[in-house]
XYZ file of C-alpha atoms in Angstrom:
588
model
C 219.408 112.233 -30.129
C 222.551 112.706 -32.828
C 221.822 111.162 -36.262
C 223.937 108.324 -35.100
C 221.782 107.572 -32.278
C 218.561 107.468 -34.559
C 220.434 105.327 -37.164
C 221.470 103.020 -34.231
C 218.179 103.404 -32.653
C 216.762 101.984 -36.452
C 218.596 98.994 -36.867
C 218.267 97.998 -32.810
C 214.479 97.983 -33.826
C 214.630 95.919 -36.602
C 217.102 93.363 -35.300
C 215.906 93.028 -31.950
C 212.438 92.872 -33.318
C 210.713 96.202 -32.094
C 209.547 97.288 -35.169
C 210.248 97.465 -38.941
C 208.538 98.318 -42.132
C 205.399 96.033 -43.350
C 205.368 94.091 -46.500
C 209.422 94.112 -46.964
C 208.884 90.954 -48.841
C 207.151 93.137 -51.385
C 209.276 96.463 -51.382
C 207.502 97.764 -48.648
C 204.995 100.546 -48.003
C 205.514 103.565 -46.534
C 203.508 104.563 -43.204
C 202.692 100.920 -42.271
C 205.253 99.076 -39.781
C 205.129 96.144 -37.754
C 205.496 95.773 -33.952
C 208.315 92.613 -33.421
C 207.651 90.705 -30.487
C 209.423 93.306 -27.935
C 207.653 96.238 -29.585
C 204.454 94.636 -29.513
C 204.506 94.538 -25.866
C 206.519 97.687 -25.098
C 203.504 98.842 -26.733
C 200.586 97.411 -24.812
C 202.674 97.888 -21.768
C 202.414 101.717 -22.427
C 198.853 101.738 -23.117
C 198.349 99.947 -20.232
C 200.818 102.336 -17.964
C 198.134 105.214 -19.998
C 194.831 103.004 -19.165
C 195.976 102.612 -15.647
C 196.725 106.634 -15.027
C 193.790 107.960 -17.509
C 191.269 105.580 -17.071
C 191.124 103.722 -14.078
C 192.898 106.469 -11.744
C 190.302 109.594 -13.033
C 187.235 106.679 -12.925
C 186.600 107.112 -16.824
C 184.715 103.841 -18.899
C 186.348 102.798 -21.832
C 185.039 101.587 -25.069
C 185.630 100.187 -28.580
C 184.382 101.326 -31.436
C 184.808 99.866 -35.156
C 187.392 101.032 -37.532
C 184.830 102.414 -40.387
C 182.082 104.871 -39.992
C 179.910 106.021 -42.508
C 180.072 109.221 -44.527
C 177.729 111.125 -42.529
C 179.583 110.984 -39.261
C 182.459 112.622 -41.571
C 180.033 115.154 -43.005
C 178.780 116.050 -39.471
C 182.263 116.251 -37.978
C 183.643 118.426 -40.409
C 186.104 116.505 -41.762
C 184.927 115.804 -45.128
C 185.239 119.292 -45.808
C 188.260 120.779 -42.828
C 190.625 117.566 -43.054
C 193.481 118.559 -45.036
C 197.211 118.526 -45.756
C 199.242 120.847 -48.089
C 200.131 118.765 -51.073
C 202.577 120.218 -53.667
C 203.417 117.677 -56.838
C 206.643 117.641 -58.857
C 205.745 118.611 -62.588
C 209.275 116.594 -63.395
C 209.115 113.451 -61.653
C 205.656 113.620 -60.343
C 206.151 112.599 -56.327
C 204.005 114.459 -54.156
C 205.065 116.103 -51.193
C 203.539 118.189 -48.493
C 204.224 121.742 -48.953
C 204.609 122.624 -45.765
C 207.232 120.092 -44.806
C 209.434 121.393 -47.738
C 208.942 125.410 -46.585
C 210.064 123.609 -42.793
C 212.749 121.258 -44.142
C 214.620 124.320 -46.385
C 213.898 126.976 -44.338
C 214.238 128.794 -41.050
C 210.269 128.592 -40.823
C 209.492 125.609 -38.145
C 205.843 125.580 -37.772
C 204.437 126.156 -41.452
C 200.831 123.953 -41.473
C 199.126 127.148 -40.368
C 200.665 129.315 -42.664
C 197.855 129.884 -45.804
C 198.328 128.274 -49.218
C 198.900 131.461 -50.980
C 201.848 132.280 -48.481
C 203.445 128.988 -48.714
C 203.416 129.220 -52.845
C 205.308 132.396 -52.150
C 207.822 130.963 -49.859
C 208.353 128.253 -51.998
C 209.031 130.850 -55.014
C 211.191 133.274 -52.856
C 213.514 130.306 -51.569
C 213.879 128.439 -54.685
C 212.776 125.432 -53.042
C 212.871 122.242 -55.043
C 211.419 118.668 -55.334
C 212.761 116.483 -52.837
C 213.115 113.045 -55.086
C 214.731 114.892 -57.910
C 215.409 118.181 -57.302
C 212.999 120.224 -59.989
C 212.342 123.819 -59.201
C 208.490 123.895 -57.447
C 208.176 127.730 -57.803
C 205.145 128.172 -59.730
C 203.819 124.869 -58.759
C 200.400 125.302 -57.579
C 199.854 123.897 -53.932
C 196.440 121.959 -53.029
C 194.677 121.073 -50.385
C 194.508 117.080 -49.872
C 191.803 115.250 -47.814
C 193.592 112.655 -45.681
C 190.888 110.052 -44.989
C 190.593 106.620 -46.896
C 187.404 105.950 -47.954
C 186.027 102.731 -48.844
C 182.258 101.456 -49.474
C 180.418 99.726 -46.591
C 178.742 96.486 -48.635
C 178.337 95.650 -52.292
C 178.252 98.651 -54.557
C 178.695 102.138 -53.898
C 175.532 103.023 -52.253
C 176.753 103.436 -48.599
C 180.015 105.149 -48.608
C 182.332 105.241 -45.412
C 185.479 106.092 -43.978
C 188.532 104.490 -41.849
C 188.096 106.690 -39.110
C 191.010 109.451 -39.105
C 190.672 109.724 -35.251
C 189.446 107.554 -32.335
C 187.383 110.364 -31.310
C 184.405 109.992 -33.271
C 183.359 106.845 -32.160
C 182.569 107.774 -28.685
C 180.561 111.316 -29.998
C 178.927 109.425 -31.998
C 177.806 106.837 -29.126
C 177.183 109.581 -26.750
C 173.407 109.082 -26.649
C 173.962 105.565 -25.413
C 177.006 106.477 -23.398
C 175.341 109.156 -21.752
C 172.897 106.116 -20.246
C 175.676 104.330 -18.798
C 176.620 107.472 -16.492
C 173.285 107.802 -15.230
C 172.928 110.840 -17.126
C 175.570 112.814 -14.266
C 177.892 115.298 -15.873
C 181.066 115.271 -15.371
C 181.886 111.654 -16.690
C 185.119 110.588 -19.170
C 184.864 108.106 -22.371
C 188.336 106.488 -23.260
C 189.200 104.822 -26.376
C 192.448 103.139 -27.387
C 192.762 101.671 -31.062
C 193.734 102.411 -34.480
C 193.107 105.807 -36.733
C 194.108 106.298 -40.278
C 194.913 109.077 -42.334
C 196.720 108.685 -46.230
C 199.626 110.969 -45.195
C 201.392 112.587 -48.419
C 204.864 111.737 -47.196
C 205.176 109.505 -44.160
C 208.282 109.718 -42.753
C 211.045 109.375 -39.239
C 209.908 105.503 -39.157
C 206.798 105.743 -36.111
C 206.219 109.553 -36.661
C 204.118 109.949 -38.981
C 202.335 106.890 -40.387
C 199.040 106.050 -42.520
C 198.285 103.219 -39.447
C 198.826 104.835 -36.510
C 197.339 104.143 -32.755
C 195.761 106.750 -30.403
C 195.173 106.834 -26.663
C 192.184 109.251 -26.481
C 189.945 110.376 -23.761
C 186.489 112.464 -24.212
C 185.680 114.088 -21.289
C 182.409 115.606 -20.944
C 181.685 118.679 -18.695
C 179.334 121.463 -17.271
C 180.914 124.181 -19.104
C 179.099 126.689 -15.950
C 179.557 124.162 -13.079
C 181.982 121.376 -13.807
C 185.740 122.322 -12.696
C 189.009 119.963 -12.062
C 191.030 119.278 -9.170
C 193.219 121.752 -9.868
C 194.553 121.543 -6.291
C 195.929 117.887 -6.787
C 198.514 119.309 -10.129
C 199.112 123.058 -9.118
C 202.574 122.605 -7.898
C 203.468 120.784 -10.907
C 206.136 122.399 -12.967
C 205.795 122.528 -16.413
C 207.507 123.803 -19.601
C 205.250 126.291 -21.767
C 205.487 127.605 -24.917
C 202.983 129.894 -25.407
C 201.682 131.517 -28.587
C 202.600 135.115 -27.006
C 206.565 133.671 -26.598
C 206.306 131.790 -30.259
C 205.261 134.985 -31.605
C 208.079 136.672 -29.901
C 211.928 136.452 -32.270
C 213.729 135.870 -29.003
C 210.715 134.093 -27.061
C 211.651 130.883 -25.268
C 209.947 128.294 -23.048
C 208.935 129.461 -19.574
C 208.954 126.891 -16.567
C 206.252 127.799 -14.362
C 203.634 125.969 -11.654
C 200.322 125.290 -13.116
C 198.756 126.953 -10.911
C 201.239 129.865 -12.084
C 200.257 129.212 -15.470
C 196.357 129.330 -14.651
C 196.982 132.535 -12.394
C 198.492 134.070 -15.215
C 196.209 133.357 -17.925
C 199.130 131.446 -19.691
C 196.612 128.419 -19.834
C 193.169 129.569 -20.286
C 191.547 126.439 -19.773
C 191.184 124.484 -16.455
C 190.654 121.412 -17.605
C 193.193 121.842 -20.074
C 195.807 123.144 -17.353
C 194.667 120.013 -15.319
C 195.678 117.620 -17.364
C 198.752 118.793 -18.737
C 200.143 118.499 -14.668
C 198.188 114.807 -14.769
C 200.408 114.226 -18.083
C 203.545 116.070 -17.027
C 204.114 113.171 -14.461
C 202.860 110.591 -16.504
C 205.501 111.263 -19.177
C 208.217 110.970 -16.351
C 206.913 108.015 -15.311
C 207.274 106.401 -18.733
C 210.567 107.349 -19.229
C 210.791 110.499 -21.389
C 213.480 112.986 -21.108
C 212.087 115.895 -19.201
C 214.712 118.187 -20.230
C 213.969 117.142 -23.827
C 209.862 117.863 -23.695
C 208.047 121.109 -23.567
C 204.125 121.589 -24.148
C 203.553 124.196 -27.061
C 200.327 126.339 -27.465
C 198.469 126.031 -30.720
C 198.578 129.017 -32.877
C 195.503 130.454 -34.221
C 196.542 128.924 -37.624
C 196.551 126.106 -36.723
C 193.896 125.216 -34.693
C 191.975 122.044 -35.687
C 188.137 123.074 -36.538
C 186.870 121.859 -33.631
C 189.210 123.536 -30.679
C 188.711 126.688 -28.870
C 192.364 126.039 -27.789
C 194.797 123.175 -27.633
C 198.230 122.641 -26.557
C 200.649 119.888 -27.905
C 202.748 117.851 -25.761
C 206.369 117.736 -27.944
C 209.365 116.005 -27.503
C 213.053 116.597 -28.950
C 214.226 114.261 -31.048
C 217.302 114.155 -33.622
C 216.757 117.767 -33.131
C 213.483 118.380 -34.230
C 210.407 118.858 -31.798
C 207.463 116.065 -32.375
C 203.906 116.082 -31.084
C 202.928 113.175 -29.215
C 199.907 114.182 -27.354
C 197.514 116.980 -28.798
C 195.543 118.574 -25.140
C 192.166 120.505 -26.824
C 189.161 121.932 -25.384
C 186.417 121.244 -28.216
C 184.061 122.901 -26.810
C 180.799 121.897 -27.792
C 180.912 121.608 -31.429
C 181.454 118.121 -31.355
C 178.396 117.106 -29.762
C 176.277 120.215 -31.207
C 177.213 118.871 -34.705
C 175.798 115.514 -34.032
C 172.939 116.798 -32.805
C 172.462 118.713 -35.672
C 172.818 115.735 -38.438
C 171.862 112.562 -36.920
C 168.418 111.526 -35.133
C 168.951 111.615 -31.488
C 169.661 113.575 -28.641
C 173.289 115.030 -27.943
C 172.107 116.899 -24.932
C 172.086 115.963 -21.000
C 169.207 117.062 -18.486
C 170.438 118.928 -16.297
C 167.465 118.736 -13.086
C 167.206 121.717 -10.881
C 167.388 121.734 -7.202
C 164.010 123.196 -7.155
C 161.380 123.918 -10.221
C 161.381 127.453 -11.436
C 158.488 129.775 -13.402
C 159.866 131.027 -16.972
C 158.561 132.703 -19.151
C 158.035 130.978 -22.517
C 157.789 132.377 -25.936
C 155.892 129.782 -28.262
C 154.350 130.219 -32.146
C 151.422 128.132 -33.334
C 151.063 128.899 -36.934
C 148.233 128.921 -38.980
C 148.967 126.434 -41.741
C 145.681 127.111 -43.101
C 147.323 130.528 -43.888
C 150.929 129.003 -44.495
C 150.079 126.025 -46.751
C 148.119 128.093 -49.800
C 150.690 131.525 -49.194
C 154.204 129.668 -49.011
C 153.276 125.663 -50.408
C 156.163 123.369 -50.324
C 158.378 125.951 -47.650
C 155.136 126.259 -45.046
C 156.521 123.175 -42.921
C 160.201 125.126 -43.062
C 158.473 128.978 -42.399
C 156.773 127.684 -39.588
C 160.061 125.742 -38.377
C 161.610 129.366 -38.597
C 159.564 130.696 -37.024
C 159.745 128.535 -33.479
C 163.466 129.237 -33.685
C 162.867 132.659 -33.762
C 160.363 132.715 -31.133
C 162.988 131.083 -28.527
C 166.124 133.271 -29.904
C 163.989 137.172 -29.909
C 160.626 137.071 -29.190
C 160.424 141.209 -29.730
C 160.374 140.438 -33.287
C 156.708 139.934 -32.813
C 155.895 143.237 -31.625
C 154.972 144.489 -34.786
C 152.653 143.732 -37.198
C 154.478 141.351 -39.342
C 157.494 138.865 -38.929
C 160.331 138.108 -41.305
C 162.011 134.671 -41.418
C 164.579 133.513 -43.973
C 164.313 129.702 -45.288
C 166.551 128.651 -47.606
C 168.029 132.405 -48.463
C 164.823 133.319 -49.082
C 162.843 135.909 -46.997
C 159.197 134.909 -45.507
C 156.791 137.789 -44.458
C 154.025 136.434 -42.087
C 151.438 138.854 -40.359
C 151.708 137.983 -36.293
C 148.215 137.231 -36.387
C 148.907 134.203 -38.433
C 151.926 132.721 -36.207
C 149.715 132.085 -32.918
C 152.729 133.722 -30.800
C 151.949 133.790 -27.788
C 154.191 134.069 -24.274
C 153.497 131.795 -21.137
C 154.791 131.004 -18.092
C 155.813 127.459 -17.432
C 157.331 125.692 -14.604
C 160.307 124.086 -15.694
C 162.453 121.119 -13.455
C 165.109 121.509 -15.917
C 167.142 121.976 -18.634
C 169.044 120.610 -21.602
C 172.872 120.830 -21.709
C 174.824 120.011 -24.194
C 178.466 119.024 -22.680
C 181.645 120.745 -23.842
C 184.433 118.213 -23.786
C 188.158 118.428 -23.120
C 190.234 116.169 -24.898
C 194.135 114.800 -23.882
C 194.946 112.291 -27.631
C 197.999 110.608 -27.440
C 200.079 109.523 -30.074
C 200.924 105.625 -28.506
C 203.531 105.028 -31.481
C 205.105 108.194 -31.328
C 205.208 107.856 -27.610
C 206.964 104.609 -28.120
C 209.320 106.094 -30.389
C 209.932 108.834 -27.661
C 210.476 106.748 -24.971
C 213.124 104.118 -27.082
C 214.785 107.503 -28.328
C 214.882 108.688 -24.715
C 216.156 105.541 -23.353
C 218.879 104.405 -25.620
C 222.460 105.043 -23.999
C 226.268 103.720 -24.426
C 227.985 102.709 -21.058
C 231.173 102.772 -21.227
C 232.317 101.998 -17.059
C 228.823 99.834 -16.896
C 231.073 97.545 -19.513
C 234.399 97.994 -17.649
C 232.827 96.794 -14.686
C 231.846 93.520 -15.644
C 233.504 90.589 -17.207
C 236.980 91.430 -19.127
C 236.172 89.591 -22.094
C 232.918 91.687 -22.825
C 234.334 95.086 -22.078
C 233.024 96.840 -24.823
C 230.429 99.872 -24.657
C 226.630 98.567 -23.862
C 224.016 99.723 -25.544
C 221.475 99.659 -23.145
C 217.965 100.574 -23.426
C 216.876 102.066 -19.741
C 213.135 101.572 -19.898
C 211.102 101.730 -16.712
C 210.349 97.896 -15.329
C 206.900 98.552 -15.568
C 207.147 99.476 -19.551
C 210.094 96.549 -20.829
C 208.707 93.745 -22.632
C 210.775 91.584 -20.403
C 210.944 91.883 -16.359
C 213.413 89.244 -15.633
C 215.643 87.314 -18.119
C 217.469 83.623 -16.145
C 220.504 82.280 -17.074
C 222.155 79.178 -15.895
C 225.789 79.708 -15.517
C 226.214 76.948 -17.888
C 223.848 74.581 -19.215
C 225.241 71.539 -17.454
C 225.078 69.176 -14.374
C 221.408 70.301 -13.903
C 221.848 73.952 -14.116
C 219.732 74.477 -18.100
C 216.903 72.491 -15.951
C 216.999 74.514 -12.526
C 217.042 77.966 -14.393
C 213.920 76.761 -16.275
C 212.466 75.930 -13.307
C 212.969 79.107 -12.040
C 211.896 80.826 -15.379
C 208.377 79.486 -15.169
C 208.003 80.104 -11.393
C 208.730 83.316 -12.031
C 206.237 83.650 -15.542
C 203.268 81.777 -12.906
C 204.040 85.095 -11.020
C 202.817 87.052 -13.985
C 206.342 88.747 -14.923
C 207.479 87.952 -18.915
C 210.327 85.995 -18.741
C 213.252 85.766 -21.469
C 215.652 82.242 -21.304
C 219.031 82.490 -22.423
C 222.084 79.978 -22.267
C 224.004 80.882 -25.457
C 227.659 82.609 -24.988
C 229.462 84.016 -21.631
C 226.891 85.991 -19.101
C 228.555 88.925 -19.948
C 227.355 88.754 -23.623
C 224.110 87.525 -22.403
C 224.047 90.681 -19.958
C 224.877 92.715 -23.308
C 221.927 91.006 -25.091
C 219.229 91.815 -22.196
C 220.546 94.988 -21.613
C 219.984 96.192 -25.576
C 216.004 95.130 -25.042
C 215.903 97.096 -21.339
C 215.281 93.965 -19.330
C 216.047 95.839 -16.063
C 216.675 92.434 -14.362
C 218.714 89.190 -15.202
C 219.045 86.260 -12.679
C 221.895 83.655 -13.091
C 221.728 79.995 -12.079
C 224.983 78.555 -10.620
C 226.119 75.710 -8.527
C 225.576 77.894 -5.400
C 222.139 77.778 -6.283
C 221.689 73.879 -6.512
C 223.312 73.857 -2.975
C 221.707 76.665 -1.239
C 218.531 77.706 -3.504
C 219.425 80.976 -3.970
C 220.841 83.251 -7.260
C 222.518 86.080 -8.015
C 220.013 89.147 -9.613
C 221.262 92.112 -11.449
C 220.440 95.237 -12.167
C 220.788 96.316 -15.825
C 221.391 100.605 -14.921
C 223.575 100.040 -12.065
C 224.938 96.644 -12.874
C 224.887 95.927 -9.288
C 224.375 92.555 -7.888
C 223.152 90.366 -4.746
C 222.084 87.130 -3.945
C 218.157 85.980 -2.970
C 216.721 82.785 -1.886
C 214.719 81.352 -5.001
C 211.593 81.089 -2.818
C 211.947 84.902 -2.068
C 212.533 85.896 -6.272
C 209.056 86.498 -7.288
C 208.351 88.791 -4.131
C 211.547 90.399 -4.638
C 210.937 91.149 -8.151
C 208.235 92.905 -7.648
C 209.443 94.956 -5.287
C 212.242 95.686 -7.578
C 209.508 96.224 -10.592
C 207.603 98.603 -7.996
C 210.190 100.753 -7.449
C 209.985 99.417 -3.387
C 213.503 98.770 -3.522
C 217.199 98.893 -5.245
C 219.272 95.685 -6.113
C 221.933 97.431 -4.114
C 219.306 97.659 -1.107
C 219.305 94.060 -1.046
C-alpha cells in the first residue's frame, strides 16, 4: 500500500465511519480509537469468521474473563518483572519515545526490540539519531526499560493492587483448575478467549497498529507434551511463506515457500503444533481477505523471544511498506501453568490414569522434628520441606552419613538418621501432568487494518462500465461477503409511484433473513453504486417498475459489476448463495 493509499485508506475510515480517534472533542488521545458503525461490525464479523474456524471447527470452549487481575497473577506470570519496552526521553523537549523504533525508523536495522539496551545506546550514538518531536541529539541519552501495564487499585485504598490485563491469556491460566473440570480432566482440550488487553505503549502509532486498547483473538491449547500430536495430515500440503531465523540471520536470506509438511521434515518448524496451525491460519487469512503475496510468517529470534516461549513465529503482513505482526504462533511450554502452580493455591496439573497400575519405587523422608525444631528453629518446617524435594529429585544423596540442603541460601547439614529416608515400592494408577500449551494470539484490530489495507482498490473500467455520468474511478473496498458490514444494500430506482415503499419492503424481507441491510434513495444509482462500493457491500439490489409488474429486481455485483434479474421471492435464497460463495451474479 503507497502512502497515498494509507492516507486514502485514513480518511475512508473516518468518513465512512470505520474508525477514528477517541475523545476528538477533547484533542484526542493517542492509542484509543473508535469503531464507526461499519467498523464495529467488520469487526465482530472477523471475530466471528476467527470463532467459527478456531473455536467451533477444532471443538475448543470459549470463555470470558474480566479486564483486571490482581498483582499476583502479574508477579506469577512474569510480567511485573519481563514486560518491557525500550523507552528513550528527549532531554530538550522531554517526549518519550521507544528506542528501538528510532534505531528502526533511521536506520537500515528492521527488527531492533531484541537488540540489548547497551547496543541500542550505541547505535543511537554512532548514527546521530535524534528526537523525533524536535529533533535534539539523543546520543548520550540513557535508554530504560519501561513496564507497559496500567495498574490501578482493586477497591478503596491501596491495599489490593491490580492490573488491566496486558494479554487475554492470563485469564484462562489462571482458570485452568476450574477449566480443567469442564473437559473431564482429558488432555488435549483448547480454551479461547476474545476481548480486550491493554498495554501503555510509549508511542502508539499507524492508527490500529499499535494501540493502548487493543483486542485479541487468543486460544490456549493444552497438550501431552509425550503423547498429544496434531493432525498434521489435514495442513501438510499447505504452502506457506517462512522466514526463518537461519535466513534472517543470513545478509542475502529471503523467504522460502515450502509445504508444511516440508517445513516439519526439514526442521524449519520445530514444533508440530506450531507447524499445524500456521497451515490452519494460512487459509484462514485467505479466507478473510488478506493479500497472500503481501504476508509471510517470520521466526522469532532468540532476542526476542517473549519469557514464556520455547519458540514462536509471527504471522506479518506488508503494509505501506513495512511488515506488521498480526498474529504471534508460540509454544509456551509449560511455564505458564508451572508458574501458577508455583504462586497460587491450587492445582495446575492433570491426572494422567494409566492403562494398567504399575510398582515404583518411591523415595520418601520423614524427619525428626524433635531433632529439627531445637537444631534449625524457625527454618525446621523449610529443612524438612528441602529435604522431600530432594528425596524425589536424587535419592543417592542419602547414601552417606549426612545430607546437605540449602533454604534460603543457607546450607542445612542433617545426619540421615534424623530424615526417616526411607525407599518403598508403591503401586501407582497414575500420574500428574502438567500441560504444555501452544498458543495462535491474534491481533483482531490489526487484522482489520490488514484486511481494509488489503482490500482497498481504484477501478478505473469497473467505472467506465456503468452509468456515463458517474464515470469516475471507484474506490471500492473488496471485502469477502461473509466479513462486510453490509450484505445487500436496495435501492428503488426512484422514490416514486410506490417504488421508496416496495424497496423497503424488500429491505426488511431480506434483514428477517438475517443479512444487514443498508437503504439508499439519495442521487443517481450510479453514485449510490459508488457509495456501497467504498463500504464493500458486495451486493446492491435496485427496485424499478419491472419489479412492481413482475416481482423481480435487478442484483449486482460490486467486483465484477455484473448484473441479472431474480424473482423477489427467490432474493433471500439467492443471496445466500451469493454470500456462500455457491454461486456468481454472472451464473445467474
Amino acid at each position: 500500500m503507497t502512502d497515498d493509499t494509507a492516507t486514502q485508506l485514513t480518511e475512508l475510515a473516518k468518513r465512512r465511519g470505520f474508525f477514528f480517534q477517541s475523545s476528538e472533542a477533547y484533542g484526542g488521545v493517542s492509542g484509543f480509537y473508535v469503531y464507526g458503525p461499519e467498523g464495529a461490525t467488520l469487526k465482530e464479523n472477523l471475530e466471528d469468521a476467527w470463532r467459527d474456524r478456531f473455536v467451533r471447527r477444532e471443538g475448543h470452549m470459549e470463555i470470558e474473563a474480566p479486564n483486571v487481575m490482581p498483582e499476583p497473577v502479574f508477579e506469577a506470570s512474569g510480567h511485573l518483572d519481563g514486560f518491557d519496552d525500550m523507552i528513550v526521553e528527549c532531554p530538550e523537549c522531554g517526549a518519550s519515545h521507544r528506542a528501538d523504533h528510532i534505531v528502526e525508523d533511521n536506520t537500515d536495522i528492521e527488527e531492533a526490540e531484541s537488540i540489548a539496551i547497551a547496543d541500542i545506546e550505541e547505535i543511537i550514538a554512532e548514527n546521530d539519531l535524534v528526537c523525533p518531536s524536535c529533533g535534539t541529539e539523543l546520543a548520550g541519552e540513557p535508554v530504560e526499560d519501561f513496564n507497559l501495564m496500567f495498574e490501578t487499585n482493586i477497591g478503596p485504598g491501596s491495599s489490593s493492587p491490580g492490573y488491566l490485563r496486558p494479554e487475554t491469556a492470563q485469564g484462562i491460566f489462571v482458570e485452568f483448575p476450574r477449566l480443567k473440570e469442564y473437559a473431564r480432566g482429558q488432555l488435549p482440550f483448547g480454551v479461547a478467549q476474545i476481548g480486550a488487553a491493554y498495554r501503555n505503549e510509549i508511542s502508539p502509532r499507524k492508527g490500529l497498529v499499535r494501540l493502548r486498547e487493543f483486542a485479541q483473538a487468543e486460544l490456549e491449547h493444552f497438550v501431552d507434551p509425550e503423547t498429544d500430536e496434531p493432525d498434521l495430515e489435514s495442513v501438510a500440503d499447505v504452502e506457506v511463506t517462512l522466514y526463518s531465523e537461519a535466513r534472517q540471520d543470513d545478509e542475502d536470506g529471503e523467504p522460502v515457500t515450502m509445504t508444511v509438511g516440508e517445513a516439519v521434515e526439514e526442521g524449519v518448524v520445530g514444533s508440530d503444533w506450531v507447524a499445524y496451525y500456521l497451515g490452519v491460519a494460512q487459509d484462514w487469512y485467505e479466507r478473510i481477505g488478506v493479500d497472500m503475496d503481501r504476508f509471510r510468517f517470520r521466526q522469532h529470534r532468540s532476542g526476542e523471544l517473549a519469557h514464556y516461549a520455547a519458540d514462536c513465529w509471527d504471522a506479518e503482513a506488508e503494509i505501506g511498506g513495512d511488515w506488521i505482526e498480526i498474529t504471534g504462533f508460540a509454544y509456551r511450554g509449560d511455564y505458564d501453568l508451572s508458574k501458577h502452580g508455583e504462586y497460587a493455591d491450587d492445582d495446575f496439573t492433570i491426572f494422567k490414569q494409566y492403562d494398567d497400575p504399575i510398582t515404583v519405587e518411591r523415595a520418601t523422608v520423614d524427619p525428626d522434628m524433635s531433632y529439627l525444631g531445637p537444631e534449625f528453629g524457625g527454618d525446621a518446617a523449610a529443612v524438612s520441606e528441602a529435604l522431600e524435594d530432594l528425596a524425589e529429585r536424587d535419592r543417592s544423596t542419602f547414601e552417606d552419613d549426612t545430607v546437605t540442603v540449602e533454604v534460603d541460601g543457607d546450607a542445612k547439614t542433617v545426619p540421615v538418621e534424623h530424615t526417616g529416608f526411607s525407599v518403598e515400592e508403591v503401586t501407582e494408577s497414575g500420574e500428574h501432568v502438567t500441560p504444555h500449551v501452544v498458543e495462535p494470539s491474534f491481533g483482531v484490530d490489526r487484522l482489520v487494518y490488514t484486511v481494509l489495507a488489503h482490500n482497498l482498490t481504484r477501478d478505473d473500467a469497473g467505472a467506465a462500465a456503468e452509468e456515463s455520468e458517474d464515470d469516475e474511478a471507484r474506490t471500492v473496498l473488496t471485502l469477502p461477503p461473509e466479513l462486510a458490514p453490509t450484505t445487500v444494500a436496495v435501492f428503488p430506482l426512484m422514490d416514486k409511484d410506490g417504488l421508496g415503499e416496495r424497496a423497503s419492503e424488500i429491505a426488511e424481507r431480506l434483514r428477517r433473513a438475517g443479512f444487514e441491510v443498508a437503504e439508499d434513495d439519495s442521487g443517481s444509482i450510479g453514485r449510490r453504486y459508488r457509495r456501497q462500493d467504498e463500504v464493500g457491500t458486495p451486493y446492491c439490489v435496485t427496485v424499478d417498475y419491472d419489479t412492481l409488474e413482475e416481482e423481480t429486481v435487478t442484483i449486482r455485483d460490486r467486483d465484477t459489476t455484473a448484473q441479472a434479474r431474480v424473482a423477489v421471492d427467490d432474493l433471500p435464497g439467492v443471496v445466500a448463495d451469493l454470500r456462500a460463495g455457491g454461486t456468481t451474479v454472472g451464473d445467474l
